[in-house]
Coordinates of C-alpha atoms in Angstrom, one line a residue:
Chain A
M1280 CA 59.2 -5.5 270.4
G1281 CA 57.3 -6.0 273.7
V1282 CA 56.0 -3.2 276.3
P1283 CA 58.4 -2.6 279.3
T1284 CA 57.2 -2.4 282.3
L1285 CA 60.2 0.0 283.5
F1286 CA 60.2 3.8 282.7
A1287 CA 63.4 3.5 281.6
A1288 CA 63.3 0.8 278.5
R1289 CA 59.8 2.5 277.3
L1290 CA 61.3 6.3 277.3
R1291 CA 64.2 4.9 275.2
Q1292 CA 62.0 2.8 272.9
H1293 CA 60.0 6.3 272.6
A1294 CA 63.3 8.4 271.9
L1295 CA 64.4 5.6 269.5
S1296 CA 61.1 5.9 267.3
A1297 CA 60.7 7.6 264.3
N1298 CA 57.0 7.9 264.8
A1299 CA 56.7 9.2 268.3
P1300 CA 55.2 12.6 268.7
P1301 CA 56.7 15.4 271.1
A1302 CA 57.4 14.4 274.7
I1303 CA 56.7 18.1 275.6
A1304 CA 54.8 21.1 274.2
I1305 CA 54.9 24.4 276.1
P1306 CA 53.9 27.8 274.0
D1307 CA 56.4 28.5 270.9
R1308 CA 58.3 25.4 271.7
E1309 CA 57.9 21.4 271.8
F1310 CA 60.5 18.8 273.2
G1311 CA 61.0 15.3 271.5
Y1312 CA 61.5 12.3 273.4
G1313 CA 65.1 12.1 272.7
E1314 CA 65.5 15.8 274.2
V1315 CA 63.5 14.5 277.1
V1316 CA 65.6 11.3 277.6
E1317 CA 68.9 13.2 277.5
A1318 CA 67.9 15.7 280.1
V1319 CA 66.8 12.3 282.2
E1320 CA 69.8 11.0 281.8
N1321 CA 71.9 13.9 282.8
C1322 CA 69.9 14.1 285.6
A1323 CA 70.4 10.5 286.5
H1324 CA 73.8 10.8 286.4
W1325 CA 74.0 13.9 288.8
L1326 CA 71.6 12.0 291.0
I1327 CA 74.0 9.1 291.0
R1328 CA 77.0 11.3 291.6
R1329 CA 74.9 13.1 294.7
G1330 CA 74.8 9.4 296.3
C1331 CA 71.2 9.0 296.1
V1332 CA 70.8 5.0 296.1
R1333 CA 67.4 2.4 295.9
S1334 CA 67.4 1.9 299.3
E1335 CA 66.8 5.3 300.3
I1336 CA 63.4 7.5 299.5
V1337 CA 64.5 10.8 297.7
G1338 CA 62.2 14.0 298.2
I1339 CA 61.5 16.4 295.5
T1340 CA 60.4 20.0 296.1
V1341 CA 60.2 21.6 292.3
S1342 CA 57.1 23.3 291.1
D1343 CA 58.3 23.4 287.6
E1344 CA 56.4 21.0 285.8
H1345 CA 59.1 20.4 283.6
R1346 CA 62.1 19.8 286.1
H1347 CA 59.8 18.2 288.1
M1348 CA 59.2 15.7 285.5
V1349 CA 62.5 15.2 284.4
V1350 CA 63.9 14.8 287.7
S1351 CA 61.0 11.9 288.7
L1352 CA 61.6 10.4 285.2
A1353 CA 65.2 10.2 286.1
L1354 CA 64.5 8.4 289.5
L1355 CA 62.3 6.2 287.8
Y1356 CA 65.0 5.2 285.4
L1357 CA 67.2 4.5 288.4
G1358 CA 64.2 3.2 290.2
I1359 CA 65.3 5.5 293.3
P1360 CA 62.1 5.8 295.1
Q1361 CA 60.6 9.1 295.6
V1362 CA 58.2 11.3 297.2
C1363 CA 56.9 15.0 296.5
L1364 CA 57.4 17.4 299.1
P1365 CA 54.9 20.0 297.6
T1366 CA 56.1 23.7 297.6
H1367 CA 53.0 24.7 298.8
D1368 CA 52.7 23.1 301.9
P1369 CA 54.5 24.6 305.1
E1370 CA 57.8 23.7 305.8
A1371 CA 56.6 21.8 309.1
M1372 CA 54.5 19.2 306.5
R1373 CA 57.2 18.8 304.2
R1374 CA 59.4 18.0 307.4
S1375 CA 56.7 15.4 309.0
L1376 CA 56.7 13.2 305.3
V1377 CA 60.6 13.7 305.6
Q1378 CA 60.4 12.3 309.1
R1379 CA 57.8 9.4 308.5
L1380 CA 59.7 8.2 305.4
S1381 CA 63.0 8.6 306.2
V1382 CA 64.2 10.8 303.5
R1383 CA 67.8 11.9 304.0
R1384 CA 67.9 13.8 300.5
V1385 CA 65.9 16.5 298.8
I1386 CA 66.1 18.1 295.5
V1387 CA 65.0 21.5 295.6
A1388 CA 65.0 24.1 292.8
E1389 CA 64.8 27.4 295.2
P1390 CA 67.3 26.6 297.9
Q1391 CA 64.7 28.1 300.3
H1392 CA 62.6 25.2 300.1
A1393 CA 65.4 23.1 301.8
V1394 CA 64.4 21.0 304.9
A1395 CA 66.0 21.0 307.8
G1396 CA 68.0 17.7 309.0
T1397 CA 68.3 16.7 304.9
E1398 CA 71.0 17.1 302.4
T1399 CA 69.5 19.6 300.0
L1400 CA 70.5 18.7 296.0
L1401 CA 69.6 21.9 293.8
L1402 CA 68.5 21.0 290.6
T1403 CA 69.7 24.0 288.3
R1404 CA 68.4 24.0 284.5
E1405 CA 72.4 23.8 283.6
I1406 CA 72.3 20.0 285.3
L1407 CA 69.5 19.0 282.9
S1408 CA 71.6 20.1 279.6
A1409 CA 75.0 19.0 281.0
R1410 CA 76.4 15.7 278.6
D1411 CA 78.0 13.3 281.1
A1412 CA 80.9 11.7 279.5
H1413 CA 80.1 8.4 281.0
A1414 CA 77.8 5.7 279.5
A1415 CA 74.2 6.0 280.6
P1416 CA 73.3 4.7 283.5
Q1417 CA 72.4 1.0 283.8
A1418 CA 68.9 1.2 285.0
L1419 CA 67.2 -1.3 283.3
D1420 CA 67.7 -4.2 286.5
A1421 CA 65.1 -2.1 288.9
D1422 CA 62.3 -4.5 290.4
P1423 CA 58.8 -3.2 288.6
D1424 CA 57.1 -4.1 291.8
V1425 CA 58.7 -2.4 294.4
P1426 CA 57.4 1.1 295.7
A1427 CA 58.4 3.4 292.8
I1428 CA 56.5 6.8 294.1
Y1429 CA 54.8 7.4 297.3
L1430 CA 51.8 9.9 297.2
T1431 CA 49.7 11.4 299.6
G1432 CA 46.5 10.0 299.8
S1433 CA 43.0 12.0 299.5
G1434 CA 42.0 14.0 302.7
T1435 CA 42.2 17.9 303.1
T1436 CA 43.1 17.8 307.0
G1437 CA 45.4 16.6 309.3
E1438 CA 48.6 14.3 308.7
Y1439 CA 49.2 12.9 305.3
K1440 CA 48.3 9.4 304.4
I1441 CA 50.7 8.2 302.5
F1442 CA 50.3 4.9 300.0
S1443 CA 53.0 3.9 297.2
M1444 CA 52.7 2.9 293.5
S1445 CA 55.1 0.7 291.7
Q1446 CA 56.3 1.2 288.4
Q1447 CA 54.0 -2.0 287.4
A1448 CA 51.3 0.1 288.8
V1449 CA 51.7 3.4 287.0
V1450 CA 52.1 1.2 283.7
W1451 CA 48.8 -0.3 284.6
R1452 CA 47.1 2.8 285.2
S1453 CA 48.3 4.3 281.7
A1454 CA 46.9 1.4 280.1
R1455 CA 43.4 2.1 281.5
M1456 CA 43.9 5.4 280.4
V1457 CA 43.8 4.5 277.0
E1458 CA 41.1 2.3 277.6
S1459 CA 38.6 4.6 279.8
E1460 CA 39.7 7.7 277.5
A1461 CA 39.1 6.2 274.2
V1462 CA 42.4 8.0 273.6
P1463 CA 43.6 9.3 270.4
P1464 CA 47.0 8.8 268.4
D1465 CA 47.6 12.7 268.4
Y1466 CA 46.6 12.8 272.0
R1467 CA 48.0 15.6 273.9
V1468 CA 46.7 16.5 277.7
L1469 CA 46.9 19.8 279.7
M1470 CA 46.6 19.4 283.7
P1471 CA 46.0 23.5 284.7
V1472 CA 46.8 21.5 288.4
S1473 CA 50.3 21.5 289.6
V1474 CA 52.4 18.8 289.2
E1475 CA 53.1 18.6 292.6
H1476 CA 49.6 17.3 293.2
P1477 CA 49.3 13.3 293.3
P1478 CA 46.8 12.9 290.2
A1479 CA 48.2 15.4 288.0
K1480 CA 51.6 13.7 288.6
T1481 CA 50.3 10.2 288.0
K1482 CA 48.5 11.5 284.9
R1483 CA 51.5 13.0 283.6
L1484 CA 53.6 10.0 284.1
N1485 CA 50.9 7.7 282.3
T1486 CA 51.3 10.3 279.5
F1487 CA 54.8 9.9 279.3
Y1488 CA 54.6 6.1 279.6
L1489 CA 52.3 5.9 276.8
G1490 CA 54.0 8.3 274.6
F1491 CA 51.9 11.1 274.4
T1492 CA 52.6 14.8 274.5
S1493 CA 52.2 16.7 277.7
A1494 CA 51.1 20.1 277.4
F1495 CA 52.8 22.4 280.0
Q1496 CA 51.5 25.7 281.1
P1497 CA 53.8 28.7 280.9
G1498 CA 55.8 29.5 283.9
P1499 CA 54.8 32.7 286.0
G1500 CA 53.3 35.7 283.8
P1501 CA 50.1 36.9 283.0
R1502 CA 47.1 34.8 283.7
I1503 CA 46.4 31.8 281.2
V1504 CA 42.9 31.4 279.3
L1505 CA 42.8 27.8 279.1
P1506 CA 40.8 27.6 275.9
E1507 CA 43.1 29.6 274.0
L1508 CA 46.1 27.6 275.5
C1509 CA 44.6 24.8 274.4
A1510 CA 43.9 25.8 270.8
S1511 CA 47.8 27.2 270.6
L1512 CA 49.1 23.9 271.9
R1513 CA 46.6 21.6 269.9
V1514 CA 45.4 19.9 273.0
T1515 CA 43.1 17.1 272.5
C1516 CA 42.4 16.5 276.6
V1517 CA 42.2 19.1 279.2
D1518 CA 42.2 17.2 283.0
M1519 CA 41.1 19.7 285.4
G1520 CA 39.6 20.6 288.9
V1521 CA 36.2 22.3 289.6
L1522 CA 37.7 25.7 290.2
H1523 CA 39.3 25.8 286.6
A1524 CA 35.9 24.5 284.9
E1525 CA 34.1 27.1 287.4
S1526 CA 36.8 30.1 286.0
A1527 CA 36.7 28.7 282.3
V1528 CA 32.9 29.3 282.3
R1529 CA 33.3 32.5 284.0
N1530 CA 35.9 33.7 281.5
A1531 CA 33.8 32.1 278.6
S1532 CA 33.2 34.4 275.5
R1533 CA 32.4 34.1 271.8
E1534 CA 36.2 34.1 271.0
N1535 CA 37.1 32.0 274.1
R1536 CA 36.0 28.6 273.2
F1537 CA 37.7 25.2 273.6
P1538 CA 39.0 23.6 270.4
A1539 CA 36.6 21.2 268.8
G1540 CA 38.7 18.3 269.2
T1541 CA 39.1 19.2 272.6
T1542 CA 37.7 16.7 275.6
V1543 CA 37.3 18.0 278.9
Y1544 CA 37.4 15.9 282.3
V1545 CA 36.7 17.6 285.3
S1546 CA 37.4 15.7 288.9
G1547 CA 38.8 16.2 292.0
S1548 CA 35.4 17.1 293.7
R1549 CA 32.1 17.2 293.3
V1550 CA 31.0 18.6 290.1
S1551 CA 27.6 20.5 291.0
A1552 CA 24.6 20.1 288.5
Q1553 CA 25.1 24.0 288.2
L1554 CA 28.6 23.6 286.9
R1555 CA 27.9 21.1 284.5
R1556 CA 25.0 22.8 283.2
A1557 CA 26.8 26.4 282.7
F1558 CA 29.5 24.6 281.1
E1559 CA 27.0 22.9 278.7
Q1560 CA 25.9 26.2 278.1
R1561 CA 28.8 28.1 277.3
F1562 CA 31.1 25.2 275.7
G1563 CA 28.9 22.6 274.2
K1564 CA 28.6 19.0 275.3
K1565 CA 32.2 18.7 276.2
L1566 CA 32.7 18.0 280.1
H1567 CA 33.1 14.5 281.2
V1568 CA 33.3 14.0 285.1
H1569 CA 35.9 11.7 286.4
Y1570 CA 35.4 10.0 289.6
G1571 CA 38.1 7.9 291.4
A1572 CA 41.0 7.9 294.3
R1573 CA 44.2 8.7 294.2
E1574 CA 44.8 5.3 296.1
F1575 CA 42.7 3.6 293.4
G1576 CA 42.7 5.5 289.9
R1577 CA 39.5 6.0 288.0
I1578 CA 36.7 4.3 289.0
S1579 CA 33.9 5.9 286.7
T1580 CA 33.4 8.6 283.9
T1581 CA 30.8 10.2 282.8
W1582 CA 29.8 9.8 278.9
L1583 CA 27.1 11.0 276.9
G1584 CA 23.8 9.1 277.7
D1585 CA 24.9 7.6 281.1
A1586 CA 25.3 11.4 283.1
D1587 CA 22.4 12.5 284.9
D1588 CA 23.3 16.0 285.4
A1589 CA 20.2 16.5 288.2
L1590 CA 21.5 13.5 290.4
E1591 CA 25.2 14.6 289.8
S1592 CA 26.0 11.0 288.4
V1593 CA 29.5 10.3 288.0
G1594 CA 28.8 7.8 285.0
T1595 CA 29.2 3.9 284.8
P1596 CA 32.2 2.4 286.4
A1597 CA 34.8 1.4 284.4
P1598 CA 34.6 -2.7 283.2
W1599 CA 37.6 -3.4 285.2
V1600 CA 36.5 -2.3 288.6
A1601 CA 34.7 -4.4 290.8
F1602 CA 32.5 -2.5 293.1
G1603 CA 29.6 -3.1 295.3
I1604 CA 27.5 -0.5 297.5
V1605 CA 27.5 -2.1 301.0
D1606 CA 25.5 -1.2 304.7
G1607 CA 27.7 -1.0 307.6
E1608 CA 27.8 -4.9 307.8
G1609 CA 29.4 -5.2 304.2
T1610 CA 26.1 -6.5 303.0
A1611 CA 25.4 -5.5 299.4
L1612 CA 22.3 -2.9 298.8
P1613 CA 19.7 -2.7 296.3
A1614 CA 19.7 -0.1 293.4
G1615 CA 18.7 3.4 294.8
A1616 CA 20.0 2.7 298.4
I1617 CA 22.9 4.8 299.7
G1618 CA 25.4 3.0 301.3
E1619 CA 29.3 3.1 301.5
L1620 CA 31.0 2.7 297.9
R1621 CA 34.0 -0.4 297.8
V1622 CA 36.3 -0.9 295.0
R1623 CA 38.8 -3.4 294.0
A1624 CA 40.8 -3.7 290.8
E1625 CA 44.0 -5.7 289.7
C1626 CA 46.8 -2.9 290.4
M1627 CA 45.2 -0.9 293.4
S1628 CA 47.3 0.1 296.4
H1629 CA 46.5 -1.8 300.0
E1630 CA 48.1 -0.2 302.5
Y1631 CA 48.6 3.3 304.0
F1632 CA 52.1 3.3 304.9
G1633 CA 53.0 3.4 308.3
D1634 CA 49.5 3.7 309.2
P1635 CA 47.6 0.8 310.4
V1636 CA 44.5 3.0 311.5
A1637 CA 44.0 4.4 308.1
T1638 CA 44.8 1.1 306.3
A1639 CA 42.4 -0.8 308.6
R1640 CA 39.6 1.8 307.7
H1641 CA 40.2 1.9 303.6
F1642 CA 41.3 -1.5 303.1
R1643 CA 39.4 -4.6 304.0
D1644 CA 39.1 -7.9 302.9
G1645 CA 40.7 -7.2 299.5
W1646 CA 38.5 -4.0 298.8
Y1647 CA 39.2 -0.1 299.1
Y1648 CA 36.8 2.2 300.7
P1649 CA 37.5 5.3 299.5
G1650 CA 34.8 6.8 302.3
D1651 CA 32.1 8.1 299.6
L1652 CA 28.4 7.3 300.0
A1653 CA 27.1 6.3 296.8
S1654 CA 24.1 4.7 295.0
L1655 CA 23.6 2.9 291.7
T1656 CA 20.8 3.7 289.5
R1657 CA 18.7 0.8 287.6
D1658 CA 20.7 1.6 284.8
G1659 CA 23.7 1.0 286.7
I1660 CA 25.3 4.6 287.1
L1661 CA 26.7 5.7 290.0
C1662 CA 26.0 8.9 292.1
V1663 CA 28.0 10.0 294.9
H1664 CA 26.2 11.2 297.9
G1665 CA 29.3 12.8 299.9
R1666 CA 31.8 11.5 302.4
A1667 CA 30.9 8.5 304.7
D1668 CA 32.5 10.7 307.2
D1669 CA 30.1 13.6 306.3
M1670 CA 27.1 11.7 306.3
M1671 CA 24.9 13.5 309.4
I1672 CA 22.6 11.5 312.0
L1673 CA 20.3 14.0 313.3
N1674 CA 18.6 12.0 316.2
S1675 CA 18.4 9.0 313.7
I1676 CA 17.7 10.7 310.6
K1677 CA 20.2 10.3 307.7
I1678 CA 20.8 13.3 306.0
F1679 CA 23.4 13.2 303.2
P1680 CA 25.4 16.6 302.9
A1681 CA 25.0 16.2 298.6
E1682 CA 21.6 16.5 299.2
I1683 CA 21.3 19.7 300.8
E1684 CA 24.2 21.4 298.1
R1685 CA 21.9 20.3 295.3
V1686 CA 18.7 21.9 296.8
L1687 CA 20.7 25.1 297.9
E1688 CA 22.0 25.3 294.4
A1689 CA 19.5 24.9 292.6
H1690 CA 18.5 28.3 294.0
P1691 CA 19.3 31.4 291.4
G1692 CA 21.3 33.6 293.8
V1693 CA 23.6 30.5 294.8
K1694 CA 26.8 29.6 292.9
A1695 CA 28.0 27.2 295.4
A1696 CA 26.9 25.3 299.0
A1697 CA 28.5 23.2 301.2
A1698 CA 26.7 21.4 303.9
F1699 CA 28.5 20.1 307.4
A1700 CA 27.5 19.1 310.7
K1701 CA 28.1 20.9 314.2
P1702 CA 28.0 17.7 316.8
S1703 CA 25.9 17.9 319.1
R1704 CA 25.4 15.7 322.7
A1705 CA 21.5 15.4 322.5
H1706 CA 20.7 15.2 318.8
G1707 CA 23.9 13.9 317.3
D1708 CA 24.4 15.8 314.1
I1709 CA 23.2 19.5 313.5
P1710 CA 23.3 20.2 309.8
L1711 CA 24.1 23.4 308.8
A1712 CA 24.9 24.8 305.6
A1713 CA 27.5 27.8 303.9
V1714 CA 26.6 29.7 300.8
E1715 CA 28.6 31.6 298.2
L1716 CA 26.4 33.9 296.5
H1717 CA 26.6 34.8 292.5
E1718 CA 28.3 38.3 292.4
S1719 CA 25.4 40.4 291.7
A1720 CA 22.5 38.5 293.8
A1721 CA 21.5 39.5 296.9
V1722 CA 19.9 36.4 299.1
A1723 CA 19.1 36.5 302.5
A1724 CA 20.0 33.2 304.6
E1725 CA 16.3 33.8 305.5
E1726 CA 14.9 33.3 302.3
L1727 CA 17.4 30.2 301.5
M1728 CA 15.9 28.6 305.0
A1729 CA 12.7 28.8 303.8
C1730 CA 13.4 27.5 300.4
V1731 CA 15.3 24.3 301.5
R1732 CA 12.9 23.6 304.2
E1733 CA 10.1 23.7 302.1
R1734 CA 12.1 21.1 300.3
L1735 CA 14.0 19.2 302.7
G1736 CA 11.5 19.3 305.8
V1737 CA 13.6 17.9 308.6
R1738 CA 16.4 17.1 306.5
A1739 CA 17.2 20.9 306.2
P1740 CA 19.9 22.7 307.6
R1741 CA 19.2 24.6 310.9
R1742 CA 21.4 27.7 310.1
I1743 CA 22.5 29.0 306.7
I1744 CA 25.6 31.4 306.6
V1745 CA 26.3 33.2 303.7
V1746 CA 30.4 33.9 302.7
D1747 CA 32.0 35.9 300.5
A1748 CA 33.9 32.8 299.1
L1749 CA 33.9 29.1 300.7
P1750 CA 37.4 27.7 301.7
R1751 CA 39.0 25.7 299.0
N1752 CA 41.9 23.8 298.3
A1753 CA 44.2 24.1 295.5
V1754 CA 42.1 21.7 293.6
G1755 CA 38.7 23.2 294.7
K1756 CA 37.8 20.7 297.3
I1757 CA 36.0 22.5 300.1
L1758 CA 37.4 22.9 303.6
K1759 CA 34.7 22.1 305.7
N1760 CA 36.3 22.0 309.0
E1761 CA 37.2 25.7 308.1
L1762 CA 33.5 26.2 308.0
I1763 CA 33.0 24.4 311.6
D1764 CA 35.8 27.2 312.7
L1765 CA 33.8 30.1 311.1
L1766 CA 30.7 29.2 312.4
E1767 CA 32.4 28.7 316.3
R1768 CA 34.2 31.9 315.6
E1769 CA 30.7 33.6 314.5
G1770 CA 28.8 32.2 317.8
Chain B
M1468 CA 6.3 39.0 336.5
S1469 CA 10.0 40.1 337.1
D1470 CA 11.6 43.3 335.6
P1471 CA 12.3 42.7 332.4
R1472 CA 15.1 45.3 332.2
S1473 CA 17.0 43.3 334.9
K1474 CA 17.5 40.2 332.6
D1475 CA 20.3 40.1 329.8
A1476 CA 17.9 39.7 326.7
S1477 CA 19.9 37.0 324.6
P1478 CA 18.4 34.0 326.2
R1479 CA 15.1 35.5 325.5
V1480 CA 15.8 36.4 322.1
A1481 CA 17.1 32.5 321.6
I1482 CA 13.5 31.4 323.0
V1483 CA 11.8 33.4 320.7
E1484 CA 13.4 32.7 317.5
A1485 CA 13.1 29.0 319.1
L1486 CA 9.6 29.2 319.0
R1487 CA 9.4 30.2 315.9
V1488 CA 10.6 27.1 314.4
G1489 CA 9.7 24.8 317.1
A1490 CA 6.0 26.4 317.0
P1491 CA 5.7 28.2 313.6
G1492 CA 2.1 30.4 313.6
A1493 CA 1.8 30.2 317.3
L1494 CA 3.3 33.4 318.2
T1495 CA 2.0 36.7 316.5
E1496 CA 4.5 39.5 316.0
E1497 CA 2.8 41.4 318.7
T1498 CA 3.2 38.2 321.3
R1499 CA 7.1 38.2 320.1
R1500 CA 7.4 41.6 320.7
A1501 CA 5.6 41.6 324.1
F1502 CA 7.4 38.4 325.1
L1503 CA 10.9 40.6 324.6
D1504 CA 9.7 44.0 325.6
T1505 CA 7.5 43.2 328.6
G1506 CA 9.2 39.6 330.0
M1507 CA 5.9 38.4 329.6
N1508 CA 5.8 34.1 330.3
I1509 CA 4.6 31.7 328.2
V1510 CA 3.1 28.4 328.9
L1511 CA 4.8 25.9 326.4
A1512 CA 1.5 23.6 326.6
E1513 CA -0.3 26.2 324.8
L1514 CA 1.9 26.4 321.9
G1515 CA 0.5 23.3 320.7
M1516 CA 4.5 21.9 320.2
D1517 CA 4.2 18.2 318.9
S1518 CA 7.4 16.1 319.4
L1519 CA 9.0 17.4 316.0
G1520 CA 8.6 21.2 317.2
E1521 CA 10.1 20.2 320.4
M1522 CA 13.2 18.8 318.9
E1523 CA 13.5 21.7 316.7
F1524 CA 13.0 23.8 319.8
C1525 CA 15.6 22.4 321.3
I1526 CA 18.3 22.6 318.4
A1527 CA 17.4 26.1 317.9
I1528 CA 18.4 26.6 321.3
E1529 CA 21.6 24.9 321.0
L1530 CA 22.6 26.4 318.2
K1531 CA 21.6 30.0 319.5
T1532 CA 23.1 29.2 323.1
G1533 CA 25.1 26.6 323.4
V1534 CA 23.1 24.9 325.7
T1535 CA 21.9 21.3 325.3
L1536 CA 18.1 20.9 326.1
L1537 CA 16.4 17.8 325.7
P1538 CA 12.7 17.4 324.3
A1539 CA 11.6 15.6 327.7
E1540 CA 13.1 18.5 329.5
L1541 CA 10.3 20.7 328.2
A1542 CA 7.7 18.6 329.9
E1543 CA 9.1 19.3 333.2
L1544 CA 10.2 23.1 332.5
K1545 CA 6.4 24.0 331.1
S1546 CA 7.2 27.7 330.8
T1547 CA 9.3 30.2 328.9
D1548 CA 10.6 31.9 331.9
A1549 CA 11.8 28.0 333.3
V1550 CA 13.6 27.4 330.0
E1551 CA 15.1 30.7 330.8
R1552 CA 16.3 29.8 334.0
R1553 CA 17.7 26.6 332.6
I1554 CA 19.8 28.1 330.0
R1555 CA 21.2 30.7 332.7
E1556 CA 21.8 27.9 335.0
R1557 CA 23.8 25.8 332.2
L1558 CA 25.7 29.0 331.4
D1559 CA 26.5 30.0 334.6
E1560 CA 27.9 26.3 335.5
A1561 CA 30.0 26.4 332.2
A1562 CA 31.3 29.9 333.1
R1563 CA 32.3 28.8 336.6
S1564 CA 33.7 25.4 335.1
G1565 CA 35.9 27.2 332.7
A1566 CA 34.4 24.7 330.2
G1567 CA 33.7 26.4 326.8
T1568 CA 30.4 24.8 325.8
P1569 CA 27.9 24.5 328.5
R1570 CA 25.7 21.6 329.1

């Protein structure tokens, strides 16, 4: 039997297979693909009865992983486009997405998440278990190449950038996941990041498509300890953000270790040399850094032998990724030179929905420009030096935030650092930095200034502020705009 | 020399701090104290600031007061008193125009 490009056919294939592993593992319970497909089909019936059609995008505001994935799969099953309107966003942001995408129906698990001006479809647990007398929905005629999921792009401030993925694109990424992670047959993946975050959702979809096991976290309750959860759910792969990795390092103990067969991937934002070192000291050589973009998928991964932790490298680009490091005119730069990264692959996105300005900035001449500054070592290893938008030009001197952050984080008292610019009419960008210290550390900003000045000279930040905690989003990305606001308030 | 008590100390604090980065080592602790306590005027040329030092001085002034000074202006201003007057003028202009950031 061939490999279908539609989720409906593929899920049924898994459900009928005698060798399929469980689809979902939660503490004390596993769900087979047969059970999941039944819930998906029940949900699909309900969606049809509630008037959902292929010509209209349906919103999902459900934070519970299990229910979110079932309803998401049901929409894919039916070929009805979907968009996640995250519960963690204020209603105004969800309403903005609703308006931009002309969403008329929103599926919620909690009535308070209803969005004004839309029809609310309340998804109860009973809906997923209510058998329907009608035959399973005929969903095998969906077009695999039309937009199936609308996702929000990277970017920590302002309006979301929206892009879409077809079922075909999800399937393509699934196949690349198998190649890039050397996925074993007993693959079980745990993602501690909420399913409402686009990378977490696409990875879960990939796992379902491939017929592997998604390990879900228990619902609200006592704080979970990741290594413990991995051991109890027999997880072979954890894909997490920097915050979770930091927390695993902090809570590490002799008893609290990741199982021997568990591989850990960290992605979502810069993975500092300090974190890589600390993780290796606590757990051994387990951590791999994934670098990619929501709009594009995986670009590179660090493996043993191609990771230079001091340089905070992000590994060798995957074989299916065409890439280049170019200057402002699009001319390729030699090894070692820092320029803007551009990438190209078979099934990447090509535009932002309803946003020609962002499309023109990031999608040019068939390339996707993630907006990152990067360089390539002579051995072909990629190093990322921060966002192109974050690059500072102080009186014609180019300064990269990452170089400042690395020097500050090399200080034993500094836990994390963020460099950013204060715009100046006369000088361009004045580099500044904020640092978060280790709990027991008592380091004055003046000491850090002297240290960084000695290492970076004219490229050093002109002011360093010590903060209790750097402001971060849910996946651990530092919100630099908030630091600029903080500095303005401090005067 | 005018009475230092009539002066708002903050531009002077900004200037002495900016001199610390613009002309490192040029001011002794005693001179710094005298500058703040007695309203002492310092001739910029005597500090031996090079172009990089002038840039650092101007950046520090901008960060501490919000007033933009150009390195080229320093040649015209010549002394710390003149720099202080320029900063105050720009702060006053900004206050009059209601602009948040002085220029």
